[in-house]
Coordinates of C-alpha atoms and ligand atoms in Angstrom, one line a residue:
X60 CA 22.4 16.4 104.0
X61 CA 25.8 17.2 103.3
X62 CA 26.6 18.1 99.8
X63 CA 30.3 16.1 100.1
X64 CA 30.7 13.4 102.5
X65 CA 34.0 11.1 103.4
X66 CA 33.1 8.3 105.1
X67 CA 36.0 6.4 106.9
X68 CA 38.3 7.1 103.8
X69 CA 42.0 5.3 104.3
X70 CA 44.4 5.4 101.7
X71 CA 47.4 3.4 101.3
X72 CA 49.9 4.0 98.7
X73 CA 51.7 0.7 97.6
X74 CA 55.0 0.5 99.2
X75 CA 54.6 2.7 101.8
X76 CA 53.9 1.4 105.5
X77 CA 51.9 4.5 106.6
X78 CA 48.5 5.5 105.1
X79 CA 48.3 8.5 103.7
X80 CA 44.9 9.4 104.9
X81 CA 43.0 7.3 107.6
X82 CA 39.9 6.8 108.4
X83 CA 39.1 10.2 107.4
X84 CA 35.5 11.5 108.2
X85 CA 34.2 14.9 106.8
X86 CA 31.4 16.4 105.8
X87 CA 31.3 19.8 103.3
X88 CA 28.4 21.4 103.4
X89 CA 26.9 22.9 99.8
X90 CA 28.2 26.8 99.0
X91 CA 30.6 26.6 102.1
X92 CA 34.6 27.3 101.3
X93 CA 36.5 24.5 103.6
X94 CA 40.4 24.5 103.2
X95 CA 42.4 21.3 103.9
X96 CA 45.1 22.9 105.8
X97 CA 48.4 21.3 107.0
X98 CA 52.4 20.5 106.9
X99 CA 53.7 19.5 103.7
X100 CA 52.7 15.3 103.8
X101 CA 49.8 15.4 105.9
X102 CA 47.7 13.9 103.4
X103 CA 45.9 17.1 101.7
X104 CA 46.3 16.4 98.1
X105 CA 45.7 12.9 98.5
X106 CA 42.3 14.2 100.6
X107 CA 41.5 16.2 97.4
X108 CA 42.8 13.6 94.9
X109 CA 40.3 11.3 95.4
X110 CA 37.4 13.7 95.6
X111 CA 38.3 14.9 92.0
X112 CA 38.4 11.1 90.8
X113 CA 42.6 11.1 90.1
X114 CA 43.0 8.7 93.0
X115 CA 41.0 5.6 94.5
X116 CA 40.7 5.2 98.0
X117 CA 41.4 1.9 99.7
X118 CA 38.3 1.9 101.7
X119 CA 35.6 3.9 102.8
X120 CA 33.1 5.6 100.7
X121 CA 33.2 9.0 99.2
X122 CA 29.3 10.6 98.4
X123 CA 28.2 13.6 96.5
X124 CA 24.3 14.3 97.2
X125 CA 24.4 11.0 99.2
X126 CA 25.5 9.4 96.3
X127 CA 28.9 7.1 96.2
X128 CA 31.3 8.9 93.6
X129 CA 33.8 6.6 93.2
X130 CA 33.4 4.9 90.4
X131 CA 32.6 8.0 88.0
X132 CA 35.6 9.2 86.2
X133 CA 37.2 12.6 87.7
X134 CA 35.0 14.7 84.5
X135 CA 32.0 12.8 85.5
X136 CA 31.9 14.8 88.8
X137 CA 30.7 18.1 88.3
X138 CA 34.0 19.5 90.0
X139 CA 36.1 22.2 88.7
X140 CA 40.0 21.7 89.4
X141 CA 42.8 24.3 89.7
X142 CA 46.2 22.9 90.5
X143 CA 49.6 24.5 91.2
X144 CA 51.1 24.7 87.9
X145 CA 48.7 26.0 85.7
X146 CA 49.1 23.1 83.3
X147 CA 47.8 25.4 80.4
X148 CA 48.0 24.1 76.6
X149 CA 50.5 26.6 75.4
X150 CA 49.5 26.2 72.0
X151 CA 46.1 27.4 72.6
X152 CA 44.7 30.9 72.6
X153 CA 43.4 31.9 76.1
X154 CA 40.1 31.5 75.0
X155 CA 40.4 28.1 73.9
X156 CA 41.9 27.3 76.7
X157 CA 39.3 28.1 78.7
X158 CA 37.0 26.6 76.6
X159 CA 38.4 23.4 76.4
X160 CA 36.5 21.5 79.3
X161 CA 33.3 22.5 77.3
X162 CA 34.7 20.9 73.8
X163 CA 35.7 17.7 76.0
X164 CA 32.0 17.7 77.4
X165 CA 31.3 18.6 73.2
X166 CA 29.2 21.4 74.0
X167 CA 28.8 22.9 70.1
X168 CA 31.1 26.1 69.5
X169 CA 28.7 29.3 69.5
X170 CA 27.9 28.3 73.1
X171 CA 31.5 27.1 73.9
X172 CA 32.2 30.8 72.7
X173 CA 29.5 32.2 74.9
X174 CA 30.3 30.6 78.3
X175 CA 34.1 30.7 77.6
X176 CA 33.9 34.4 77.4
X177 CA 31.6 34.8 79.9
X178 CA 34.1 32.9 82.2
X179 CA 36.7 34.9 81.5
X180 CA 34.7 38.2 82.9
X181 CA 34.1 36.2 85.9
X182 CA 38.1 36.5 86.2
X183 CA 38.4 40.2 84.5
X184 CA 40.3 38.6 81.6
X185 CA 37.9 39.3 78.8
X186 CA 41.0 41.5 77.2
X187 CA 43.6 38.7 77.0
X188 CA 41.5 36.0 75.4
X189 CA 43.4 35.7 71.9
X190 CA 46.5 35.7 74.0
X191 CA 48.4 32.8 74.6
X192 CA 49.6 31.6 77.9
X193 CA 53.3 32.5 78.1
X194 CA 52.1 35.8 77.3
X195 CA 50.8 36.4 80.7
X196 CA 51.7 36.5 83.6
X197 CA 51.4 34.2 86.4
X198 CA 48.8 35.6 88.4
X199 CA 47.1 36.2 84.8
X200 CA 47.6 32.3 83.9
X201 CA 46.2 31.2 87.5
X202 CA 43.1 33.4 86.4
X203 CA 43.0 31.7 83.3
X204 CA 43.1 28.3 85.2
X205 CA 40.1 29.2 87.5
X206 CA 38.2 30.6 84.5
X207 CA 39.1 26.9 83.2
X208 CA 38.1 25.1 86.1
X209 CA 34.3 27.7 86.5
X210 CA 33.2 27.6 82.8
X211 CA 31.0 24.5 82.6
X212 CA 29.3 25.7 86.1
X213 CA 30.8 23.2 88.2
X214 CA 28.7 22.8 91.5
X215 CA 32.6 22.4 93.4
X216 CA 35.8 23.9 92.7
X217 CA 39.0 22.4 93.7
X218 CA 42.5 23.8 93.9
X219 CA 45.0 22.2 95.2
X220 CA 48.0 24.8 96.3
X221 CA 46.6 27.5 93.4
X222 CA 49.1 30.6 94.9
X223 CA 52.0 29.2 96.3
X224 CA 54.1 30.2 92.8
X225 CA 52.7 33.4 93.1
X226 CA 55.4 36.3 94.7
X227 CA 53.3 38.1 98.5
X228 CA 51.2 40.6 96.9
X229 CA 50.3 39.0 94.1
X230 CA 49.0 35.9 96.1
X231 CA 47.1 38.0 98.6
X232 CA 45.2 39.6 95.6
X233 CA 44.0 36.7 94.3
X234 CA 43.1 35.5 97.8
X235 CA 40.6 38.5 97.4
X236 CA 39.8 37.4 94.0
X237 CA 39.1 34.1 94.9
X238 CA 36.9 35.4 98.4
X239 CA 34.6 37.4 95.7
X240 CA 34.3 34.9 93.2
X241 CA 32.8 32.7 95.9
X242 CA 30.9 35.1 97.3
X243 CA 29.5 35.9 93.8
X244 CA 29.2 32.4 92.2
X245 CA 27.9 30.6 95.1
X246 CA 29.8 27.8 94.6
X247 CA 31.2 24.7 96.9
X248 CA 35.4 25.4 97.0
X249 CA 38.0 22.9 98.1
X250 CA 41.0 24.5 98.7
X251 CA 44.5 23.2 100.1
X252 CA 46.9 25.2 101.6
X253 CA 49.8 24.6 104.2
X254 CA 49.6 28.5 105.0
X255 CA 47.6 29.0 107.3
X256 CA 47.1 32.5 107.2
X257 CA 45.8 32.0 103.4
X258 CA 43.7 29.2 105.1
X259 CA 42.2 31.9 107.5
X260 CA 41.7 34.6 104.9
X261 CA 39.7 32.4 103.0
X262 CA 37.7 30.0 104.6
X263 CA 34.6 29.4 106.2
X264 CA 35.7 26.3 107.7
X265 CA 39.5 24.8 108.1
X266 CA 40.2 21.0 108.5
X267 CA 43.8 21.2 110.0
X268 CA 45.4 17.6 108.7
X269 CA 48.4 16.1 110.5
X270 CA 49.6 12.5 109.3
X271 CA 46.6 11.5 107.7
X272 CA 44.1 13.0 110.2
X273 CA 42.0 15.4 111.0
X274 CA 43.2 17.1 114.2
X275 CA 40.1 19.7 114.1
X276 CA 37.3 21.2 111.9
X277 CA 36.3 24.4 112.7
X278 CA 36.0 28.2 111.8
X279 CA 39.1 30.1 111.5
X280 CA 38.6 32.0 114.3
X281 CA 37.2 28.9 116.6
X282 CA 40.6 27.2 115.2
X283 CA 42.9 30.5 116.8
X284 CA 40.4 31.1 120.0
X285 CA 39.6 27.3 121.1
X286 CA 42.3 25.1 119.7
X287 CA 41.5 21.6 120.2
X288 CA 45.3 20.4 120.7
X289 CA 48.6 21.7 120.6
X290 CA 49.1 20.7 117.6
X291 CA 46.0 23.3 116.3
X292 CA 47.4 25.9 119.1
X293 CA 51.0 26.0 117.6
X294 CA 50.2 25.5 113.7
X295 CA 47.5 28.3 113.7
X296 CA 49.1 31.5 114.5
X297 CA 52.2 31.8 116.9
X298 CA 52.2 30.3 120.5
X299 CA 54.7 29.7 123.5
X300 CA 54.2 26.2 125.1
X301 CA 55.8 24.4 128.1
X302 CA 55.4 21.1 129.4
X303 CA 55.1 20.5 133.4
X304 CA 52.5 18.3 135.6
X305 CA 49.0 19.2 136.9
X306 CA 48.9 19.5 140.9
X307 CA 45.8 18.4 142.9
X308 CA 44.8 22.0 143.0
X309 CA 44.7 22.3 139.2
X310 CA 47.8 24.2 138.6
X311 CA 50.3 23.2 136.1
X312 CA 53.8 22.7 138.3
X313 CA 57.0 23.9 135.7
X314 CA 60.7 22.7 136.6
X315 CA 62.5 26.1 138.5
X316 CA 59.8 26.0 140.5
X317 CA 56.6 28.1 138.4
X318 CA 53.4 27.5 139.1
X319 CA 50.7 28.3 136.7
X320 CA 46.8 28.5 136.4
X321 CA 45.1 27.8 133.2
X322 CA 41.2 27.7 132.0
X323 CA 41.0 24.1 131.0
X324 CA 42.6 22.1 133.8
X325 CA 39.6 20.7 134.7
X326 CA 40.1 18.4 131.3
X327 CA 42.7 16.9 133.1
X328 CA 43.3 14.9 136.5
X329 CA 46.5 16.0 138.8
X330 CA 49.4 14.2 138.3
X331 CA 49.0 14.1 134.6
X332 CA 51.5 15.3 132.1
X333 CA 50.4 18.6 130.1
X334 CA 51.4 21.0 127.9
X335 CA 50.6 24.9 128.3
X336 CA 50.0 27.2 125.0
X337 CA 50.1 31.0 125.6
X338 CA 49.7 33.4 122.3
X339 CA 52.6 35.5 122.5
X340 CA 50.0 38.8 122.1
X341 CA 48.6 37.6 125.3
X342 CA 51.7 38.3 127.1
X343 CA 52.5 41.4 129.0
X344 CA 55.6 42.6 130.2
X345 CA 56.6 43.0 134.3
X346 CA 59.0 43.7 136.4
X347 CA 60.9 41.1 137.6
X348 CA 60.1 42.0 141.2
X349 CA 56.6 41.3 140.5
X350 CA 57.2 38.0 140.0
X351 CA 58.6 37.4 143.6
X352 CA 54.7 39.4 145.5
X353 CA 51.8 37.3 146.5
X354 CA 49.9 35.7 144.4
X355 CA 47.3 37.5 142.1
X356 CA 44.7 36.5 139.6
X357 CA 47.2 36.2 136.9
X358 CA 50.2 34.2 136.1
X359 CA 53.7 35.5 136.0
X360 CA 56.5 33.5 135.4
X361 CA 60.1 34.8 135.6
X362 CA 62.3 35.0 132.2
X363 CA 65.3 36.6 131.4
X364 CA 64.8 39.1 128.2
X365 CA 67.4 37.6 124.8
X366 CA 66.3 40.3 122.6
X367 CA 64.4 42.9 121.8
X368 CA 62.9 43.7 118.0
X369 CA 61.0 46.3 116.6
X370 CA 58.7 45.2 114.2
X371 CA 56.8 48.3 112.9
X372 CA 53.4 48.1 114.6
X373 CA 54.9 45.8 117.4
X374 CA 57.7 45.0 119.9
X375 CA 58.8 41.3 119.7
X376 CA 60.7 40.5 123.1
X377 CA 62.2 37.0 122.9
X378 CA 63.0 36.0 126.7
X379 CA 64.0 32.3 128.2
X380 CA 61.9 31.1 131.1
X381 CA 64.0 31.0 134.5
X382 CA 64.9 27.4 135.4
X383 CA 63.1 25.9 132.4
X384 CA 64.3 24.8 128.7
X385 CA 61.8 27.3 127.2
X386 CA 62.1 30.1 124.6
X387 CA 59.0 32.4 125.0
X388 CA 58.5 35.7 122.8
X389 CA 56.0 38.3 123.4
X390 CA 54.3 40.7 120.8
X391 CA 53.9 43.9 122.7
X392 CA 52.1 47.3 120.7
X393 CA 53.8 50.2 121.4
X394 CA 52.0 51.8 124.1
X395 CA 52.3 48.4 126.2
X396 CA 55.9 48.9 125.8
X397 CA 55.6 52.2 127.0
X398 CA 53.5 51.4 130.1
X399 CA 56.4 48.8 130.7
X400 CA 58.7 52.0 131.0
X401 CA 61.8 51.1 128.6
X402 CA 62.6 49.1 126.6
X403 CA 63.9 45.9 127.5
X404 CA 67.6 44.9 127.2
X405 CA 69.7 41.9 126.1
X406 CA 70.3 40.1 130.0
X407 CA 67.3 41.8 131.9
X408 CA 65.2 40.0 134.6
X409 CA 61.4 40.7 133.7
X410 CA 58.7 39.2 134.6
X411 CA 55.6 37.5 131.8
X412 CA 52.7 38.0 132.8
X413 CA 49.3 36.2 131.4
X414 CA 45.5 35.5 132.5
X415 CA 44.7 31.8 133.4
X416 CA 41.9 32.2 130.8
X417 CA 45.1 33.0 127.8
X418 CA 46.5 29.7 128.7
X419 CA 45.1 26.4 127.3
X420 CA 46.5 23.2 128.8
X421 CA 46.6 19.9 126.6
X422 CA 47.6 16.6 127.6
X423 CA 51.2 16.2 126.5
Ligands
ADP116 P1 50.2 16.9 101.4 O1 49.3 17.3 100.3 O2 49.6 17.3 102.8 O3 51.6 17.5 101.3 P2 50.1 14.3 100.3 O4 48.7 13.9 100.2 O5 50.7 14.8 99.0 O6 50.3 15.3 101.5 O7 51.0 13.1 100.8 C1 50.6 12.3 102.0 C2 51.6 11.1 102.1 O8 51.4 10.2 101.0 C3 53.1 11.6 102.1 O9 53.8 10.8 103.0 C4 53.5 11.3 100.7 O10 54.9 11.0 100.6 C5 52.6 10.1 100.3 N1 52.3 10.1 98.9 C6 51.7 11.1 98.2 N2 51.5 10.7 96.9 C7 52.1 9.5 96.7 C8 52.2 8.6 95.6 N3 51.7 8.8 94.4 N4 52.9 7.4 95.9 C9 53.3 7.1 97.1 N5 53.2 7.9 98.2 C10 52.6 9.1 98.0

């Protein structure tokens, strides 16, 4: 059994004429890290909200061990919860702080003492516990927070947005720090993000949300490899898309007069209206005459080349399709630069070239 089930969950704010989460099904499995991943409104916090006990959902049923949750109080739970802002008492040490769950729960002091300092090692903090909180910094306070959130042992830990304050580096070291605390502690985390490279560098399952739903639950790498949608295809990672109609061979016929073969057109009848994702490093580069030869077991499509970047460890060439509204960039390395000859300029004809199996076709 699941350790965390939603079961049909809709929530409706009052006032508004679009639920905020519906009929949401999802099942968290114990000791797993699952991250609610999505735009900005898609219904995460609300998702995590009423897990922790802060909101109520209008229907469905929310169980822990089987059991419904929803009318225990949020510190009733057993969940630990890290939010954005810190929300530290600023007149309290570090160490109270941190202990303060444990005086709400009146745990007596010695051991308050005990498993607050203890939680603060867990977050290499030991040092700063007669500190108090504006004398830290922000990384610092967020490791104060999670201390917070893992002293009384909670069997889950939520945080909703915990890094998104925090400057690049910082954030990507406590992504680290968060990984080894899981790996270490063992415990179930619910984390919400709308980045979905934190998402991947964390997670051992992402739920990406859109408008209340769930589009697909899967492992990172499922989520960039097999994306259920377009919607999965262009939020995880970057992706060139174009929409055009399915022949009765199976080919996907674009306006200017491209023809394309992908992996999954058998999903779809001809005649139907679809939508082709490509990831940009699955793109190669092609003279233009190649475009105009017989057809070969891959796909090229003719483009004229807008720019041409240099990235560092990659070339970004941003073309438009021939004939079509479409803005498709490749991400080249070096050397497949090189093999291209030159590099490309502002104007040139070139052709794209991609593998059927590259290109994923969703009803549009
Ligand atoms: P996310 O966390 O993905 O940004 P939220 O769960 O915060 O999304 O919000 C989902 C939807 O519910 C949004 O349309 C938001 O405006 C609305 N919403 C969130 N909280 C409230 C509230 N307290 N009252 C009314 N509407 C809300």
């Amino acid at each position: 059994m699941a350790l965390i089930e939603f079961a049909q969950i809709t929530k409706h704010y009052p006032g508004s004429a679009t639920p905020a989460v519906a009929d949401l099904n999802l099942a968290i499995e114990a000791g797993e890290f699952i991250t609610l991943l999505g735009p900005s409104g898609s219904g995460k916090t609300t998702t995590l909200m009423m897990l922790a006990g802060f909101e109520q959902p209008s229907s469905g049923q929310i169980r822990l061990d089987g059991q419904p949750i929803q009318s225990l109080p949020p510190h009733r739970r057993d969940m630990g919860v890290v939010f954005q802002s810190y929300s530290l008492f600023p007149h309290m040490s570090v160490a109270q702080n941190v202990a303060f769950p444990l005086s709400v729960r009146k745990v007596d002091e010695a051991t308050q003492r005990t498993r607050g300092a203890a939680a603060l090692d867990k977050v290499r903090l030991g040092h700063l516990a007669e500190r108090k909180p504006q004398q830290l910094s922000g990384g610092q306070q967020q490791r104060v927070a999670l201390a917070r959130a893992l002293v009384f042992e909670p069997r889950v830990v939520l945080m909703d947005e915990p890094l998104s304050a925090l400057d690049k580096k910082l954030r990507e070291e406590m992504q680290l720090e968060i990984r080894r605390l899981h790996r270490e502690l063992g415990v179930t985390m619910v984390f919400v993000t709308h980045d979905q490279g934190e998402a991947m560098t964390l997670s051992d399952r992402v739920a990406v949300f859109n408008q209340g739903r769930i589009e697909q639950l899967a492992a990172p790498r499922a989520l960039y490899d097999h994306p259920a949608n377009a919607f999965v295809a262009s939020f995880i990672g970057d992706n060139n898309s174009v929409a055009g109609r399915l022949d009765a061979d199976g080919r996907l016929q674009l306006a200017g007069g491209h023809s394309i073969a992908a992996r999954n057109a058998q999903a779809l009848n001809p005649g139907d209206a679809a939508q082709i994702c490509v990831r940009p490093e699955r793109l190669h580069l092609a003279p233009a005459t190649d475009a105009a030869g017989p057809a070969s077991d891959r796909n090229l499509l003719r483009a004229t080349v807008l720019d041409a970047i240099h990235q560092g460890d990659h070339w970004r060439v941003v073309t438009r399709l021939d004939g079509l509204d479409a803005t498709w960039f490749a991400k080249l390395a070096p050397r497949e630069l090189a093999a291209f000859g030159r590099t490309p300029e502002t104007g040139q004809a070139v052709a794209l070239g991609f593998a059927p199996d590259d290109a994923w076709l969703f009803a549009a």
